[in-house]
Amino acid sequence: MDARIVLLGAPGSGKGTQAKRLCEEFDLTLISTGDLLRQAVRDNTPLGAEAKRYMDAGKLVPDELVIGLIKEKVEGLEGGFLLDGFPRNLEQARMLDGITNVDMAVELDVDEEMIVDRIVKRRSCRQCGEVYHLAARPPKTADVCDQCGGELYQRTDDSEETVRERLKVYHERTQPLVDFYKERGILIKVDGRGGIDEVYHRIADAIRGFAK
Ligand code: AMP
């Protein structure tokens, strides 16, 4: 599919898990700013060191740092893509408009109670970034990644306190984007409650329906 899709949703709404699968099925390039930033932190680049301070506090990384990463990935890209975690505020959305068209914005809608539970049980692979959930998607062997055998860990920004701050930032800065894309007539709201497969099929059907 050639669509350019933005995936919106609070932290813990399942964006990362669903984004990966959607990209495989619809043959889209996945661009996750959270993953790009975590990679920069692991690689100990100057950008990574700067970004880490904000990430650990649950705050947004300054736009100029993130925008550079996105430009590099989006400009010159052939075919469709799915953005996970970008844009996160109106300034980023306007900047994105300056470099490409957005065809659809999918909002994953979940309640906050569910979010905190999901996030505190989330584990990620240190090596390949694969994401697990201790109840909904446990690894076959405890603390070991099914994909690459890497060690599973809890993200430093997945503590309950930081999650609360990230939710606040989401409501204040990112939620206005729902109206931004709704006014444009390209918002697709999807119920994000339920199992991973169930939610996946809901999103996939909504995307196919919209693309017709
Ligand atoms: P995520 O993996 O999408 O939950 O992102 C983890 C953290 O990375 C966020 O809490 C922010 O600190 C930072 N981050 C990711 N994407 C962005 C963005 N588009 N703008 C600013 N900060 C971001």
PDB file of C-alpha atoms and ligand atoms in Angstrom:
ATOM      1  CA  MET A   1       0.000   0.000   0.000  1.00  0.00           C
ATOM      2  CA  ASP A   2       1.232   3.505  -0.785  1.00  0.00           C
ATOM      3  CA  ALA A   3      -0.518   5.283   2.098  1.00  0.00           C
ATOM      4  CA  ARG A   4       1.233   7.725   4.425  1.00  0.00           C
ATOM      5  CA  ILE A   5      -0.198   7.017   7.848  1.00  0.00           C
ATOM      6  CA  VAL A   6       0.209   8.673  11.239  1.00  0.00           C
ATOM      7  CA  LEU A   7      -0.582   6.547  14.299  1.00  0.00           C
ATOM      8  CA  LEU A   8      -1.823   8.483  17.323  1.00  0.00           C
ATOM      9  CA  GLY A   9      -2.520   7.175  20.793  1.00  0.00           C
ATOM     10  CA  ALA A  10      -1.474   7.613  24.407  1.00  0.00           C
ATOM     11  CA  PRO A  11       1.641   5.879  25.714  1.00  0.00           C
ATOM     12  CA  GLY A  12       0.705   2.229  26.260  1.00  0.00           C
ATOM     13  CA  SER A  13      -2.170   2.332  23.776  1.00  0.00           C
ATOM     14  CA  GLY A  14      -0.454  -0.403  21.758  1.00  0.00           C
ATOM     15  CA  LYS A  15       0.937   1.811  18.996  1.00  0.00           C
ATOM     16  CA  GLY A  16       4.347   0.176  18.761  1.00  0.00           C
ATOM     17  CA  THR A  17       3.050  -3.398  18.688  1.00  0.00           C
ATOM     18  CA  GLN A  18       0.352  -2.626  16.141  1.00  0.00           C
ATOM     19  CA  ALA A  19       2.620  -0.419  14.017  1.00  0.00           C
ATOM     20  CA  LYS A  20       5.082  -3.231  13.483  1.00  0.00           C
ATOM     21  CA  ARG A  21       2.454  -5.697  12.354  1.00  0.00           C
ATOM     22  CA  LEU A  22       0.645  -3.182  10.141  1.00  0.00           C
ATOM     23  CA  CYS A  23       3.894  -2.373   8.352  1.00  0.00           C
ATOM     24  CA  GLU A  24       4.547  -6.050   7.661  1.00  0.00           C
ATOM     25  CA  GLU A  25       1.052  -6.659   6.288  1.00  0.00           C
ATOM     26  CA  PHE A  26       0.652  -3.429   4.310  1.00  0.00           C
ATOM     27  CA  ASP A  27       4.280  -3.230   3.208  1.00  0.00           C
ATOM     28  CA  LEU A  28       4.861   0.171   4.765  1.00  0.00           C
ATOM     29  CA  THR A  29       8.110   1.602   6.101  1.00  0.00           C
ATOM     30  CA  LEU A  30       7.936   1.900   9.893  1.00  0.00           C
ATOM     31  CA  ILE A  31       9.316   5.094  11.375  1.00  0.00           C
ATOM     32  CA  SER A  32       9.182   5.204  15.179  1.00  0.00           C
ATOM     33  CA  THR A  33      10.731   8.277  16.775  1.00  0.00           C
ATOM     34  CA  GLY A  34      10.787   6.508  20.172  1.00  0.00           C
ATOM     35  CA  ASP A  35      12.830   3.646  18.649  1.00  0.00           C
ATOM     36  CA  LEU A  36      15.122   6.050  16.794  1.00  0.00           C
ATOM     37  CA  LEU A  37      15.739   8.009  19.988  1.00  0.00           C
ATOM     38  CA  ARG A  38      16.342   4.868  22.073  1.00  0.00           C
ATOM     39  CA  GLN A  39      18.819   3.692  19.426  1.00  0.00           C
ATOM     40  CA  ALA A  40      20.629   7.056  19.647  1.00  0.00           C
ATOM     41  CA  VAL A  41      20.776   6.646  23.442  1.00  0.00           C
ATOM     42  CA  ARG A  42      22.228   3.114  23.079  1.00  0.00           C
ATOM     43  CA  ASP A  43      24.765   4.354  20.528  1.00  0.00           C
ATOM     44  CA  ASN A  44      25.724   7.130  22.913  1.00  0.00           C
ATOM     45  CA  THR A  45      25.517   9.827  20.243  1.00  0.00           C
ATOM     46  CA  PRO A  46      25.389  13.522  21.307  1.00  0.00           C
ATOM     47  CA  LEU A  47      21.700  13.553  20.262  1.00  0.00           C
ATOM     48  CA  GLY A  48      21.073  10.422  22.341  1.00  0.00           C
ATOM     49  CA  ALA A  49      22.692  11.946  25.426  1.00  0.00           C
ATOM     50  CA  GLU A  50      20.613  15.118  25.068  1.00  0.00           C
ATOM     51  CA  ALA A  51      17.363  13.226  24.372  1.00  0.00           C
ATOM     52  CA  LYS A  52      17.781  10.843  27.320  1.00  0.00           C
ATOM     53  CA  ARG A  53      17.313  13.618  29.879  1.00  0.00           C
ATOM     54  CA  TYR A  54      13.869  14.381  28.508  1.00  0.00           C
ATOM     55  CA  MET A  55      12.845  10.776  27.911  1.00  0.00           C
ATOM     56  CA  ASP A  56      13.711   9.688  31.458  1.00  0.00           C
ATOM     57  CA  ALA A  57      11.597  12.544  32.795  1.00  0.00           C
ATOM     58  CA  GLY A  58       8.631  11.614  30.584  1.00  0.00           C
ATOM     59  CA  LYS A  59       8.902  14.923  28.679  1.00  0.00           C
ATOM     60  CA  LEU A  60       8.962  15.508  24.943  1.00  0.00           C
ATOM     61  CA  VAL A  61      12.402  15.751  23.389  1.00  0.00           C
ATOM     62  CA  PRO A  62      12.833  19.255  21.833  1.00  0.00           C
ATOM     63  CA  ASP A  63      11.335  19.516  18.357  1.00  0.00           C
ATOM     64  CA  GLU A  64      14.581  20.483  16.616  1.00  0.00           C
ATOM     65  CA  LEU A  65      16.206  17.186  17.667  1.00  0.00           C
ATOM     66  CA  VAL A  66      13.296  14.996  16.597  1.00  0.00           C
ATOM     67  CA  ILE A  67      12.568  16.877  13.378  1.00  0.00           C
ATOM     68  CA  GLY A  68      16.120  16.263  12.147  1.00  0.00           C
ATOM     69  CA  LEU A  69      15.627  12.519  12.645  1.00  0.00           C
ATOM     70  CA  ILE A  70      12.299  12.514  10.816  1.00  0.00           C
ATOM     71  CA  LYS A  71      13.509  14.588   7.870  1.00  0.00           C
ATOM     72  CA  GLU A  72      16.363  12.204   7.332  1.00  0.00           C
ATOM     73  CA  LYS A  73      13.972   9.223   7.249  1.00  0.00           C
ATOM     74  CA  VAL A  74      11.009  10.663   5.335  1.00  0.00           C
ATOM     75  CA  GLU A  75      12.664  12.734   2.618  1.00  0.00           C
ATOM     76  CA  GLY A  76      13.374  10.655  -0.436  1.00  0.00           C
ATOM     77  CA  LEU A  77      11.424   7.670   0.914  1.00  0.00           C
ATOM     78  CA  GLU A  78       9.688   5.604  -1.787  1.00  0.00           C
ATOM     79  CA  GLY A  79       6.261   4.109  -1.100  1.00  0.00           C
ATOM     80  CA  GLY A  80       4.034   4.286   1.956  1.00  0.00           C
ATOM     81  CA  PHE A  81       5.045   4.692   5.566  1.00  0.00           C
ATOM     82  CA  LEU A  82       3.633   4.592   9.044  1.00  0.00           C
ATOM     83  CA  LEU A  83       4.761   7.063  11.689  1.00  0.00           C
ATOM     84  CA  ASP A  84       4.661   5.796  15.274  1.00  0.00           C
ATOM     85  CA  GLY A  85       5.175   8.530  17.874  1.00  0.00           C
ATOM     86  CA  PHE A  86       5.395  11.427  15.439  1.00  0.00           C
ATOM     87  CA  PRO A  87       3.958  14.042  15.313  1.00  0.00           C
ATOM     88  CA  ARG A  88       3.582  14.592  19.061  1.00  0.00           C
ATOM     89  CA  ASN A  89       2.489  18.258  18.962  1.00  0.00           C
ATOM     90  CA  LEU A  90       1.066  20.811  16.522  1.00  0.00           C
ATOM     91  CA  GLU A  91       4.491  22.231  15.603  1.00  0.00           C
ATOM     92  CA  GLN A  92       5.656  18.763  14.543  1.00  0.00           C
ATOM     93  CA  ALA A  93       2.428  18.176  12.578  1.00  0.00           C
ATOM     94  CA  ARG A  94       2.932  21.433  10.661  1.00  0.00           C
ATOM     95  CA  MET A  95       6.538  20.573   9.987  1.00  0.00           C
ATOM     96  CA  LEU A  96       5.469  17.182   8.645  1.00  0.00           C
ATOM     97  CA  ASP A  97       3.042  18.915   6.280  1.00  0.00           C
ATOM     98  CA  GLY A  98       6.024  20.819   4.946  1.00  0.00           C
ATOM     99  CA  ILE A  99       7.845  17.671   3.851  1.00  0.00           C
ATOM    100  CA  THR A 100       5.089  15.212   2.891  1.00  0.00           C
ATOM    101  CA  ASN A 101       1.330  14.601   2.664  1.00  0.00           C
ATOM    102  CA  VAL A 102      -0.463  12.600   5.319  1.00  0.00           C
ATOM    103  CA  ASP A 103      -3.263  10.369   3.969  1.00  0.00           C
ATOM    104  CA  MET A 104      -4.722   9.026   7.214  1.00  0.00           C
ATOM    105  CA  ALA A 105      -4.309   9.498  10.958  1.00  0.00           C
ATOM    106  CA  VAL A 106      -5.323   6.475  13.016  1.00  0.00           C
ATOM    107  CA  GLU A 107      -6.151   7.167  16.664  1.00  0.00           C
ATOM    108  CA  LEU A 108      -5.975   4.220  19.051  1.00  0.00           C
ATOM    109  CA  ASP A 109      -8.439   4.926  21.808  1.00  0.00           C
ATOM    110  CA  VAL A 110      -7.950   3.292  25.248  1.00  0.00           C
ATOM    111  CA  ASP A 111      -8.770   4.169  28.865  1.00  0.00           C
ATOM    112  CA  GLU A 112      -6.130   5.323  31.279  1.00  0.00           C
ATOM    113  CA  GLU A 113      -6.594   2.505  33.776  1.00  0.00           C
ATOM    114  CA  MET A 114      -5.637   0.056  31.087  1.00  0.00           C
ATOM    115  CA  ILE A 115      -2.626   2.106  30.091  1.00  0.00           C
ATOM    116  CA  VAL A 116      -0.877   2.020  33.428  1.00  0.00           C
ATOM    117  CA  ASP A 117      -1.396  -1.753  33.659  1.00  0.00           C
ATOM    118  CA  ARG A 118      -0.092  -2.260  30.162  1.00  0.00           C
ATOM    119  CA  ILE A 119       2.972  -0.151  30.669  1.00  0.00           C
ATOM    120  CA  VAL A 120       4.128  -1.518  33.992  1.00  0.00           C
ATOM    121  CA  LYS A 121       3.946  -5.047  32.530  1.00  0.00           C
ATOM    122  CA  ARG A 122       5.763  -4.083  29.356  1.00  0.00           C
ATOM    123  CA  ARG A 123       9.214  -5.523  28.670  1.00  0.00           C
ATOM    124  CA  SER A 124      11.432  -4.686  25.709  1.00  0.00           C
ATOM    125  CA  CYS A 125      14.437  -6.421  24.165  1.00  0.00           C
ATOM    126  CA  ARG A 126      17.718  -4.613  24.733  1.00  0.00           C
ATOM    127  CA  GLN A 127      19.076  -5.951  21.480  1.00  0.00           C
ATOM    128  CA  CYS A 128      16.326  -5.781  18.835  1.00  0.00           C
ATOM    129  CA  GLY A 129      13.653  -3.643  20.553  1.00  0.00           C
ATOM    130  CA  GLU A 130      10.892  -6.293  20.318  1.00  0.00           C
ATOM    131  CA  VAL A 131       8.106  -5.533  22.818  1.00  0.00           C
ATOM    132  CA  TYR A 132       6.398  -8.037  25.165  1.00  0.00           C
ATOM    133  CA  HIS A 133       3.728  -7.840  27.831  1.00  0.00           C
ATOM    134  CA  LEU A 134       3.984 -10.114  30.871  1.00  0.00           C
ATOM    135  CA  ALA A 135       0.296 -11.075  30.605  1.00  0.00           C
ATOM    136  CA  ALA A 136      -0.899 -10.370  27.045  1.00  0.00           C
ATOM    137  CA  ARG A 137       2.238 -11.342  25.149  1.00  0.00           C
ATOM    138  CA  PRO A 138       4.747 -13.091  27.411  1.00  0.00           C
ATOM    139  CA  PRO A 139       8.091 -14.312  26.005  1.00  0.00           C
ATOM    140  CA  LYS A 140       8.471 -18.122  25.733  1.00  0.00           C
ATOM    141  CA  THR A 141      11.328 -18.023  28.266  1.00  0.00           C
ATOM    142  CA  ALA A 142      11.265 -15.450  31.075  1.00  0.00           C
ATOM    143  CA  ASP A 143      13.444 -12.376  30.381  1.00  0.00           C
ATOM    144  CA  VAL A 144      14.630 -13.689  26.998  1.00  0.00           C
ATOM    145  CA  CYS A 145      13.583 -12.329  23.596  1.00  0.00           C
ATOM    146  CA  ASP A 146      11.845 -14.922  21.363  1.00  0.00           C
ATOM    147  CA  GLN A 147      13.212 -13.221  18.242  1.00  0.00           C
ATOM    148  CA  CYS A 148      16.911 -12.792  18.975  1.00  0.00           C
ATOM    149  CA  GLY A 149      17.651 -14.267  22.422  1.00  0.00           C
ATOM    150  CA  GLY A 150      18.462 -10.787  23.787  1.00  0.00           C
ATOM    151  CA  GLU A 151      17.803  -9.755  27.373  1.00  0.00           C
ATOM    152  CA  LEU A 152      14.393  -8.248  28.169  1.00  0.00           C
ATOM    153  CA  TYR A 153      14.277  -5.125  30.325  1.00  0.00           C
ATOM    154  CA  GLN A 154      11.822  -2.541  31.544  1.00  0.00           C
ATOM    155  CA  ARG A 155      12.218   0.829  29.819  1.00  0.00           C
ATOM    156  CA  THR A 156      13.496   3.473  32.229  1.00  0.00           C
ATOM    157  CA  ASP A 157      10.525   5.672  31.307  1.00  0.00           C
ATOM    158  CA  ASP A 158       8.008   2.904  32.076  1.00  0.00           C
ATOM    159  CA  SER A 159       7.959   3.509  35.849  1.00  0.00           C
ATOM    160  CA  GLU A 160       4.561   4.481  37.200  1.00  0.00           C
ATOM    161  CA  GLU A 161       5.623   8.050  38.013  1.00  0.00           C
ATOM    162  CA  THR A 162       7.050   8.696  34.548  1.00  0.00           C
ATOM    163  CA  VAL A 163       4.025   7.089  32.911  1.00  0.00           C
ATOM    164  CA  ARG A 164       1.760   9.588  34.695  1.00  0.00           C
ATOM    165  CA  GLU A 165       3.898  12.458  33.385  1.00  0.00           C
ATOM    166  CA  ARG A 166       3.852  10.979  29.863  1.00  0.00           C
ATOM    167  CA  LEU A 167       0.053  10.736  29.995  1.00  0.00           C
ATOM    168  CA  LYS A 168      -0.179  14.367  31.067  1.00  0.00           C
ATOM    169  CA  VAL A 169       2.086  15.402  28.196  1.00  0.00           C
ATOM    170  CA  TYR A 170      -0.043  13.324  25.831  1.00  0.00           C
ATOM    171  CA  HIS A 171      -3.254  15.053  26.872  1.00  0.00           C
ATOM    172  CA  GLU A 172      -1.749  18.526  26.725  1.00  0.00           C
ATOM    173  CA  ARG A 173       0.413  18.320  23.625  1.00  0.00           C
ATOM    174  CA  THR A 174      -0.572  15.375  21.459  1.00  0.00           C
ATOM    175  CA  GLN A 175      -4.331  15.059  21.844  1.00  0.00           C
ATOM    176  CA  PRO A 176      -4.962  18.365  19.983  1.00  0.00           C
ATOM    177  CA  LEU A 177      -3.681  16.550  16.894  1.00  0.00           C
ATOM    178  CA  VAL A 178      -6.816  14.414  16.921  1.00  0.00           C
ATOM    179  CA  ASP A 179      -8.855  17.533  16.082  1.00  0.00           C
ATOM    180  CA  PHE A 180      -6.198  18.756  13.684  1.00  0.00           C
ATOM    181  CA  TYR A 181      -6.576  15.613  11.549  1.00  0.00           C
ATOM    182  CA  LYS A 182     -10.333  15.315  12.161  1.00  0.00           C
ATOM    183  CA  GLU A 183     -10.881  18.764  10.649  1.00  0.00           C
ATOM    184  CA  ARG A 184      -9.005  17.597   7.624  1.00  0.00           C
ATOM    185  CA  GLY A 185     -11.320  14.595   7.287  1.00  0.00           C
ATOM    186  CA  ILE A 186      -8.569  11.985   7.574  1.00  0.00           C
ATOM    187  CA  LEU A 187      -8.976  10.830  11.179  1.00  0.00           C
ATOM    188  CA  ILE A 188      -9.835   7.180  11.801  1.00  0.00           C
ATOM    189  CA  LYS A 189     -10.701   6.432  15.428  1.00  0.00           C
ATOM    190  CA  VAL A 190     -10.226   2.813  16.493  1.00  0.00           C
ATOM    191  CA  ASP A 191     -11.207   1.189  19.784  1.00  0.00           C
ATOM    192  CA  GLY A 192      -7.904   0.028  21.287  1.00  0.00           C
ATOM    193  CA  ARG A 193      -9.443  -2.171  23.993  1.00  0.00           C
ATOM    194  CA  GLY A 194      -9.093  -5.929  23.842  1.00  0.00           C
ATOM    195  CA  GLY A 195      -6.463  -8.434  22.764  1.00  0.00           C
ATOM    196  CA  ILE A 196      -3.623  -7.647  20.384  1.00  0.00           C
ATOM    197  CA  ASP A 197      -5.162  -9.615  17.476  1.00  0.00           C
ATOM    198  CA  GLU A 198      -8.602  -8.171  17.994  1.00  0.00           C
ATOM    199  CA  VAL A 199      -7.295  -4.599  17.950  1.00  0.00           C
ATOM    200  CA  TYR A 200      -5.033  -5.371  14.999  1.00  0.00           C
ATOM    201  CA  HIS A 201      -7.941  -6.560  12.844  1.00  0.00           C
ATOM    202  CA  ARG A 202      -9.990  -3.523  13.812  1.00  0.00           C
ATOM    203  CA  ILE A 203      -7.215  -1.192  12.639  1.00  0.00           C
ATOM    204  CA  ALA A 204      -6.445  -3.164   9.472  1.00  0.00           C
ATOM    205  CA  ASP A 205     -10.131  -3.206   8.455  1.00  0.00           C
ATOM    206  CA  ALA A 206     -10.460   0.520   9.154  1.00  0.00           C
ATOM    207  CA  ILE A 207      -7.410   1.307   7.008  1.00  0.00           C
ATOM    208  CA  ARG A 208      -8.656  -0.852   4.129  1.00  0.00           C
ATOM    209  CA  GLY A 209     -12.116   0.721   4.386  1.00  0.00           C
ATOM    210  CA  PHE A 210     -10.677   4.234   4.344  1.00  0.00           C
ATOM    211  CA  ALA A 211      -8.352   3.539   1.416  1.00  0.00           C
ATOM    212  CA  LYS A 212     -11.227   2.354  -0.837  1.00  0.00           C
TER     213      LYS A 212
HETATM  214  P1  AMP B   1       7.612   6.288  22.683  1.00  0.00           P
HETATM  215  O1  AMP B   1       8.485   5.112  22.447  1.00  0.00           O
HETATM  216  O2  AMP B   1       6.880   6.736  21.450  1.00  0.00           O
HETATM  217  O3  AMP B   1       6.703   6.118  23.871  1.00  0.00           O
HETATM  218  O4  AMP B   1       8.584   7.515  23.049  1.00  0.00           O
HETATM  219  C1  AMP B   1       9.397   7.497  24.210  1.00  0.00           C
HETATM  220  C2  AMP B   1       9.899   8.895  24.541  1.00  0.00           C
HETATM  221  O5  AMP B   1      10.686   9.403  23.453  1.00  0.00           O
HETATM  222  C3  AMP B   1       8.813   9.949  24.738  1.00  0.00           C
HETATM  223  O6  AMP B   1       8.284   9.941  26.053  1.00  0.00           O
HETATM  224  C4  AMP B   1       9.581  11.231  24.430  1.00  0.00           C
HETATM  225  O7  AMP B   1      10.436  11.592  25.503  1.00  0.00           O
HETATM  226  C5  AMP B   1      10.469  10.793  23.271  1.00  0.00           C
HETATM  227  N1  AMP B   1       9.811  11.001  21.960  1.00  0.00           N
HETATM  228  C6  AMP B   1       9.388  10.047  21.072  1.00  0.00           C
HETATM  229  N2  AMP B   1       8.848  10.606  19.985  1.00  0.00           N
HETATM  230  C7  AMP B   1       8.909  11.951  20.176  1.00  0.00           C
HETATM  231  C8  AMP B   1       8.504  13.087  19.415  1.00  0.00           C
HETATM  232  N3  AMP B   1       7.891  12.960  18.226  1.00  0.00           N
HETATM  233  N4  AMP B   1       8.737  14.324  19.938  1.00  0.00           N
HETATM  234  C9  AMP B   1       9.336  14.483  21.121  1.00  0.00           C
HETATM  235  N5  AMP B   1       9.738  13.468  21.901  1.00  0.00           N
HETATM  236  C10 AMP B   1       9.530  12.203  21.437  1.00  0.00           C
END
